[in-house]
mmCIF file of C-alpha atoms in Angstrom:
data_model
loop_
_atom_site.group_PDB
_atom_site.id
_atom_site.type_symbol
_atom_site.label_atom_id
_atom_site.label_comp_id
_atom_site.label_asym_id
_atom_site.label_seq_id
_atom_site.Cartn_x
_atom_site.Cartn_y
_atom_site.Cartn_z
ATOM 1 C CA MET A 1160 -18.490 -14.350 -76.509
ATOM 2 C CA ARG A 1161 -21.051 -11.500 -76.750
ATOM 3 C CA ALA A 1162 -23.227 -12.648 -73.945
ATOM 4 C CA LEU A 1163 -20.121 -13.162 -71.646
ATOM 5 C CA ARG A 1164 -19.163 -9.684 -72.414
ATOM 6 C CA ILE A 1165 -22.623 -8.502 -71.287
ATOM 7 C CA LEU A 1166 -22.423 -10.421 -68.186
ATOM 8 C CA LEU A 1167 -18.959 -8.992 -67.339
ATOM 9 C CA ILE A 1168 -20.225 -5.465 -67.899
ATOM 10 C CA ILE A 1169 -23.380 -6.172 -65.927
ATOM 11 C CA ALA A 1170 -20.877 -7.591 -62.999
ATOM 12 C CA VAL A 1171 -18.800 -4.542 -63.118
ATOM 13 C CA ILE A 1172 -21.551 -2.245 -62.794
ATOM 14 C CA LEU A 1173 -23.447 -4.042 -60.000
ATOM 15 C CA GLY A 1174 -20.138 -4.292 -58.138
ATOM 16 C CA ALA A 1175 -19.765 -0.539 -58.527
ATOM 17 C CA VAL A 1176 -23.189 0.071 -57.377
ATOM 18 C CA PHE A 1177 -22.563 -2.257 -54.330
ATOM 19 C CA VAL A 1178 -19.578 -0.286 -53.291
ATOM 20 C CA ALA A 1179 -21.044 2.990 -53.847
ATOM 21 C CA VAL A 1180 -24.107 1.945 -51.832
ATOM 22 C CA ASP A 1181 -22.154 0.480 -48.869
ATOM 23 C CA ARG A 1182 -19.680 3.613 -48.765
ATOM 24 C CA VAL A 1183 -23.008 5.660 -48.655
ATOM 25 C CA ALA A 1184 -24.169 3.514 -45.656
ATOM 26 C CA VAL A 1185 -21.222 3.275 -43.546
ATOM 27 C CA HIS A 1186 -21.099 7.107 -44.067
ATOM 28 C CA PHE A 1187 -24.402 7.568 -42.701
ATOM 29 C CA ALA A 1188 -23.971 4.908 -39.919
ATOM 30 C CA GLU A 1189 -20.764 6.672 -38.857
ATOM 31 C CA GLY A 1190 -22.616 9.837 -38.400
ATOM 32 C CA GLU A 1191 -25.312 8.458 -36.431
ATOM 33 C CA ALA A 1192 -22.894 6.922 -34.255
ATOM 34 C CA ALA A 1193 -21.019 10.286 -33.619
ATOM 35 C CA ASP A 1194 -24.439 12.044 -33.061
ATOM 36 C CA ARG A 1195 -25.548 9.443 -30.247
ATOM 37 C CA LEU A 1196 -21.708 9.187 -28.738
ATOM 38 C CA ARG A 1197 -21.903 13.006 -28.267
ATOM 39 C CA ALA A 1198 -25.544 13.263 -26.646
ATOM 40 C CA THR A 1199 -24.562 10.307 -24.484
ATOM 41 C CA GLU A 1200 -21.210 12.021 -23.268
ATOM 42 C CA ASN A 1201 -22.428 15.453 -23.250
ATOM 43 C CA LEU A 1202 -19.477 16.308 -25.394
ATOM 44 C CA SER A 1203 -19.102 19.745 -26.748
ATOM 45 C CA SER A 1204 -18.099 18.685 -30.216
ATOM 46 C CA THR A 1205 -18.743 15.752 -32.379
ATOM 47 C CA PRO A 1206 -16.571 12.923 -32.192
ATOM 48 C CA ASP A 1207 -14.875 11.177 -35.146
ATOM 49 C CA VAL A 1208 -16.196 7.730 -35.702
ATOM 50 C CA ASP A 1209 -14.548 5.226 -38.304
ATOM 51 C CA ILE A 1210 -16.280 1.896 -38.892
ATOM 52 C CA LYS A 1211 -13.621 -0.440 -40.384
ATOM 53 C CA GLY A 1212 -14.114 -3.252 -42.264
ATOM 54 C CA PHE A 1213 -15.653 -4.087 -45.993
ATOM 55 C CA PRO A 1214 -18.073 -4.423 -46.807
ATOM 56 C CA PHE A 1215 -20.071 -2.711 -44.228
ATOM 57 C CA LEU A 1216 -23.565 -4.108 -45.075
ATOM 58 C CA THR A 1217 -22.656 -7.593 -44.226
ATOM 59 C CA GLN A 1218 -21.454 -6.594 -40.727
ATOM 60 C CA VAL A 1219 -24.750 -4.875 -40.466
ATOM 61 C CA LEU A 1220 -26.549 -7.903 -41.212
ATOM 62 C CA ASP A 1221 -24.300 -9.547 -38.690
ATOM 63 C CA GLY A 1222 -25.307 -6.932 -35.948
ATOM 64 C CA THR A 1223 -21.504 -6.889 -35.134
ATOM 65 C CA PHE A 1224 -18.772 -4.637 -36.282
ATOM 66 C CA ASP A 1225 -15.326 -5.855 -36.454
ATOM 67 C CA GLU A 1226 -13.263 -2.412 -35.636
ATOM 68 C CA VAL A 1227 -14.547 0.961 -34.948
ATOM 69 C CA GLN A 1228 -12.348 3.788 -34.211
ATOM 70 C CA VAL A 1229 -13.354 6.838 -32.175
ATOM 71 C CA GLY A 1230 -11.666 10.063 -31.483
ATOM 72 C CA ILE A 1231 -12.875 12.795 -29.202
ATOM 73 C CA HIS A 1232 -10.992 16.211 -28.726
ATOM 74 C CA ASP A 1233 -11.061 18.158 -25.555
ATOM 75 C CA TYR A 1234 -13.146 15.676 -23.319
ATOM 76 C CA GLU A 1235 -13.957 16.875 -19.701
ATOM 77 C CA ALA A 1236 -13.327 13.784 -17.832
ATOM 78 C CA GLY A 1237 -14.345 13.987 -13.717
ATOM 79 C CA THR A 1238 -11.529 14.007 -11.088
ATOM 80 C CA GLY A 1239 -13.914 12.209 -8.457
ATOM 81 C CA GLY A 1240 -16.486 13.114 -5.856
ATOM 82 C CA GLY A 1241 -17.554 15.997 -7.622
ATOM 83 C CA ASN A 1242 -14.327 18.040 -7.402
ATOM 84 C CA GLY A 1243 -14.587 19.338 -10.787
ATOM 85 C CA THR A 1244 -12.960 18.286 -14.076
ATOM 86 C CA ILE A 1245 -9.659 17.653 -16.193
ATOM 87 C CA ARG A 1246 -9.641 17.946 -20.044
ATOM 88 C CA ILE A 1247 -8.253 15.560 -21.738
ATOM 89 C CA ALA A 1248 -6.730 16.932 -25.234
ATOM 90 C CA ASP A 1249 -7.139 14.032 -27.013
ATOM 91 C CA LEU A 1250 -8.834 10.576 -26.486
ATOM 92 C CA ARG A 1251 -8.556 7.819 -28.991
ATOM 93 C CA ALA A 1252 -9.844 4.177 -28.631
ATOM 94 C CA ASP A 1253 -9.901 1.263 -31.355
ATOM 95 C CA MET A 1254 -12.955 -0.554 -30.386
ATOM 96 C CA ARG A 1255 -13.056 -4.592 -31.512
ATOM 97 C CA GLY A 1256 -16.467 -6.687 -31.749
ATOM 98 C CA VAL A 1257 -18.936 -4.041 -31.332
ATOM 99 C CA ASP A 1258 -22.285 -5.428 -31.045
ATOM 100 C CA PHE A 1259 -25.168 -2.990 -31.985
ATOM 101 C CA SER A 1260 -28.973 -2.275 -32.316
ATOM 102 C CA GLY A 1261 -30.703 -1.978 -35.156
ATOM 103 C CA ASP A 1262 -31.131 1.660 -35.025
ATOM 104 C CA PHE A 1263 -27.620 2.103 -33.421
ATOM 105 C CA SER A 1264 -29.200 3.297 -30.113
ATOM 106 C CA SER A 1265 -26.765 1.069 -28.156
ATOM 107 C CA ALA A 1266 -23.136 -0.446 -29.020
ATOM 108 C CA VAL A 1267 -21.019 -2.267 -26.668
ATOM 109 C CA ALA A 1268 -17.482 -3.446 -27.730
ATOM 110 C CA ASP A 1269 -15.729 -6.603 -26.365
ATOM 111 C CA SER A 1270 -12.681 -4.659 -25.945
ATOM 112 C CA ALA A 1271 -11.009 -1.485 -26.521
ATOM 113 C CA THR A 1272 -7.379 -0.153 -26.411
ATOM 114 C CA GLY A 1273 -6.259 3.405 -27.003
ATOM 115 C CA THR A 1274 -4.608 6.729 -25.853
ATOM 116 C CA ALA A 1275 -5.258 10.002 -24.139
ATOM 117 C CA THR A 1276 -3.394 12.905 -23.743
ATOM 118 C CA VAL A 1277 -3.212 15.249 -20.657
ATOM 119 C CA ALA A 1278 -1.522 18.572 -21.022
ATOM 120 C CA TYR A 1279 0.878 19.685 -18.457
ATOM 121 C CA ASP A 1280 -1.125 22.822 -17.624
ATOM 122 C CA GLU A 1281 -3.937 20.757 -16.724
ATOM 123 C CA LEU A 1282 -1.889 18.319 -14.683
ATOM 124 C CA LEU A 1283 -0.282 21.554 -12.915
ATOM 125 C CA LYS A 1284 -3.732 22.266 -11.500
ATOM 126 C CA THR A 1285 -3.442 19.307 -9.022
ATOM 127 C CA ALA A 1286 -0.156 20.113 -7.810
ATOM 128 C CA LYS A 1287 -0.235 22.468 -4.808
ATOM 129 C CA SER A 1288 -1.365 25.682 -5.992
ATOM 130 C CA GLU A 1289 -0.662 27.525 -2.762
ATOM 131 C CA SER A 1290 2.650 27.904 -0.923
ATOM 132 C CA THR A 1291 3.408 25.502 1.788
ATOM 133 C CA GLN A 1292 5.641 26.101 4.669
ATOM 134 C CA VAL A 1293 8.030 22.925 4.807
ATOM 135 C CA ALA A 1294 10.521 24.354 7.481
ATOM 136 C CA PRO A 1295 10.489 27.373 9.570
ATOM 137 C CA GLY A 1296 10.975 30.266 7.382
ATOM 138 C CA ILE A 1297 11.073 28.462 4.320
ATOM 139 C CA THR A 1298 8.039 27.599 1.932
ATOM 140 C CA ALA A 1299 7.715 26.237 -1.761
ATOM 141 C CA GLU A 1300 5.099 25.684 -4.356
ATOM 142 C CA VAL A 1301 4.880 23.827 -7.845
ATOM 143 C CA VAL A 1302 5.063 26.625 -10.437
ATOM 144 C CA GLY A 1303 5.647 24.358 -13.608
ATOM 145 C CA LEU A 1304 5.435 20.836 -15.212
ATOM 146 C CA SER A 1305 7.462 20.081 -18.334
ATOM 147 C CA ASP A 1306 9.081 17.129 -20.291
ATOM 148 C CA GLY A 1307 12.197 16.010 -18.263
ATOM 149 C CA GLY A 1308 13.552 13.422 -20.929
ATOM 150 C CA ASN A 1309 13.293 9.769 -20.685
ATOM 151 C CA GLY A 1310 9.669 9.581 -19.851
ATOM 152 C CA LYS A 1311 9.849 11.861 -16.678
ATOM 153 C CA ILE A 1312 8.201 14.844 -15.549
ATOM 154 C CA LYS A 1313 10.384 17.959 -14.961
ATOM 155 C CA VAL A 1314 8.753 19.951 -11.728
ATOM 156 C CA ALA A 1315 9.567 23.254 -10.791
ATOM 157 C CA LEU A 1316 9.413 24.655 -7.530
ATOM 158 C CA GLU A 1317 9.631 28.148 -6.444
ATOM 159 C CA THR A 1318 11.158 28.720 -3.068
ATOM 160 C CA SER A 1319 10.987 31.572 -0.495
ATOM 161 C CA VAL A 1320 13.079 31.817 2.405
ATOM 162 C CA PHE A 1321 11.692 34.223 5.186
ATOM 163 C CA GLY A 1322 9.411 35.835 2.400
ATOM 164 C CA LYS A 1323 12.153 36.235 -0.218
ATOM 165 C CA LYS A 1324 12.041 34.323 -3.387
ATOM 166 C CA LEU A 1325 15.194 32.821 -4.623
ATOM 167 C CA PRO A 1326 16.253 34.052 -7.968
ATOM 168 C CA GLU A 1327 16.012 30.580 -9.771
ATOM 169 C CA PRO A 1328 13.317 27.800 -9.468
ATOM 170 C CA VAL A 1329 14.333 24.594 -8.084
ATOM 171 C CA SER A 1330 13.548 21.474 -10.399
ATOM 172 C CA VAL A 1331 13.369 17.797 -9.512
ATOM 173 C CA LEU A 1332 12.740 14.646 -11.991
ATOM 174 C CA SER A 1333 9.624 12.853 -11.378
ATOM 175 C CA SER A 1334 8.404 9.514 -12.315
ATOM 176 C CA VAL A 1335 4.789 9.229 -13.370
ATOM 177 C CA THR A 1336 2.496 6.215 -13.095
ATOM 178 C CA VAL A 1337 -1.002 4.747 -13.005
ATOM 179 C CA VAL A 1338 -2.630 3.672 -9.613
ATOM 180 C CA ASP A 1339 -5.956 1.502 -9.444
ATOM 181 C CA GLY A 1340 -6.535 2.388 -13.193
ATOM 182 C CA ASN A 1341 -7.999 5.714 -12.770
ATOM 183 C CA THR A 1342 -5.492 7.778 -11.208
ATOM 184 C CA VAL A 1343 -1.980 9.331 -12.488
ATOM 185 C CA ARG A 1344 0.679 9.626 -9.787
ATOM 186 C CA VAL A 1345 3.912 11.767 -9.863
ATOM 187 C CA ARG A 1346 6.480 11.406 -7.321
ATOM 188 C CA ALA A 1347 9.927 12.672 -7.426
ATOM 189 C CA ASP A 1348 13.014 10.382 -7.916
ATOM 190 C CA ALA A 1349 15.293 12.457 -5.768
ATOM 191 C CA LEU A 1350 14.639 15.171 -3.457
ATOM 192 C CA PRO A 1351 15.689 18.723 -3.914
ATOM 193 C CA VAL A 1352 17.186 20.821 -1.272
ATOM 194 C CA LEU A 1353 15.245 23.742 -0.706
ATOM 195 C CA GLY A 1354 16.680 27.085 0.602
ATOM 196 C CA GLY A 1355 19.889 25.497 0.786
ATOM 197 C CA VAL A 1356 18.645 23.364 3.979
ATOM 198 C CA GLU A 1357 18.325 19.661 4.249
ATOM 199 C CA ILE A 1358 14.489 19.210 5.048
ATOM 200 C CA ALA A 1359 12.737 16.056 5.941
ATOM 201 C CA GLU A 1360 11.676 13.812 3.283
ATOM 202 C CA THR A 1361 7.998 13.879 4.290
ATOM 203 C CA ARG A 1362 7.693 17.757 4.162
ATOM 204 C CA VAL A 1363 9.253 17.903 0.806
ATOM 205 C CA ARG A 1364 6.951 15.341 -0.651
ATOM 206 C CA ARG A 1365 3.936 17.131 0.354
ATOM 207 C CA ILE A 1366 5.072 19.726 -2.373
ATOM 208 C CA THR A 1367 6.726 17.444 -5.141
ATOM 209 C CA ASP A 1368 4.499 14.549 -5.273
ATOM 210 C CA PHE A 1369 0.532 14.371 -6.074
ATOM 211 C CA GLU A 1370 -2.131 12.588 -7.761
ATOM 212 C CA GLN A 1371 -4.748 13.241 -10.095
ATOM 213 C CA LYS A 1372 -7.899 10.845 -10.566
ATOM 214 C CA ILE A 1373 -9.402 10.839 -13.717
ATOM 215 C CA ASP A 1374 -12.910 9.500 -13.670
ATOM 216 C CA GLY A 1375 -16.021 8.876 -15.807
ATOM 217 C CA LEU A 1376 -14.114 8.051 -19.200
ATOM 218 C CA PRO A 1377 -16.533 7.023 -22.281
ATOM 219 C CA GLY A 1378 -17.831 3.568 -21.631
ATOM 220 C CA GLY A 1379 -15.869 2.493 -18.748
ATOM 221 C CA ILE A 1380 -12.511 2.902 -20.146
ATOM 222 C CA ARG A 1381 -9.813 2.799 -17.715
ATOM 223 C CA LEU A 1382 -6.286 3.948 -17.446
ATOM 224 C CA GLU A 1383 -3.401 1.167 -18.026
ATOM 225 C CA LYS A 1384 -0.190 3.195 -18.244
ATOM 226 C CA VAL A 1385 1.352 6.711 -18.348
ATOM 227 C CA GLN A 1386 4.529 8.196 -19.827
ATOM 228 C CA ALA A 1387 5.712 11.740 -19.940
ATOM 229 C CA ALA A 1388 5.925 13.276 -23.286
ATOM 230 C CA GLN A 1389 6.770 16.463 -24.891
ATOM 231 C CA ASP A 1390 3.415 18.336 -24.517
ATOM 232 C CA GLY A 1391 1.956 16.683 -21.423
ATOM 233 C CA VAL A 1392 1.358 12.960 -20.262
ATOM 234 C CA ASP A 1393 0.430 10.150 -22.849
ATOM 235 C CA VAL A 1394 -1.854 7.709 -21.157
ATOM 236 C CA THR A 1395 -2.713 4.251 -22.476
ATOM 237 C CA VAL A 1396 -6.613 3.097 -21.966
ATOM 238 C CA THR A 1397 -8.067 -0.341 -21.900
ATOM 239 C CA GLY A 1398 -11.347 -1.591 -21.640
ATOM 240 C CA THR A 1399 -13.807 -4.718 -21.784
ATOM 241 C CA ASP A 1400 -17.579 -4.873 -22.290
ATOM 242 C CA VAL A 1401 -17.198 -1.058 -23.212
ATOM 243 C CA ARG A 1402 -20.379 0.853 -23.757
ATOM 244 C CA LEU A 1403 -20.125 3.376 -26.734
ATOM 245 C CA VAL A 1404 -23.921 4.524 -26.810
ATOM 246 C CA GLY A 1405 -26.965 3.261 -24.995
#
């Protein structure tokens, strides 16, 4: 009995040591991966990297992580054709089946799903920023975007008639969709009457409807669907063979 008790104590101690070593190793690996991802994507701050699964060391021996969660704050995405950037307030991705090299210089995930949030003030930059003439003596421009409820965007328009601004902005509810896996499209559900005048649909839509391309997301992640929310649009992102680093 004494010998059995000693063996049990030794087993518990070794188990505790293994857990401690395993946790130290995963913490080190997460830091290395975060630093390499920051350098690869030229990020302004270090991203959050969380390697899931236990034990970590057996996954290292296999060369594959079951799941890696990545969080990036204030990511500057491209808008296509070198036409500036758009800030993504919060980008989070859940990577599955991540194959990596021994020194973590490269890592590729079989699949990825996640979310991204684009604030309304960022999306507003894409809307018409200058007054556009939609009818003789009538001009209009988009001056605000906000949550319209039920997944819609409320687009506020400022209208001028013969140079005199109307006292109250005109608003319209718009649907937001993803096009071609890299573009957010905003389109009015019903067109407003501007300046008390019925105006041709094509002219009004020059003001109310617009698109924002979001290009160059990490590892080739693409947009899947989008919905208006309280502080901006929430985008679902997906990808396959997503390259994290390397």
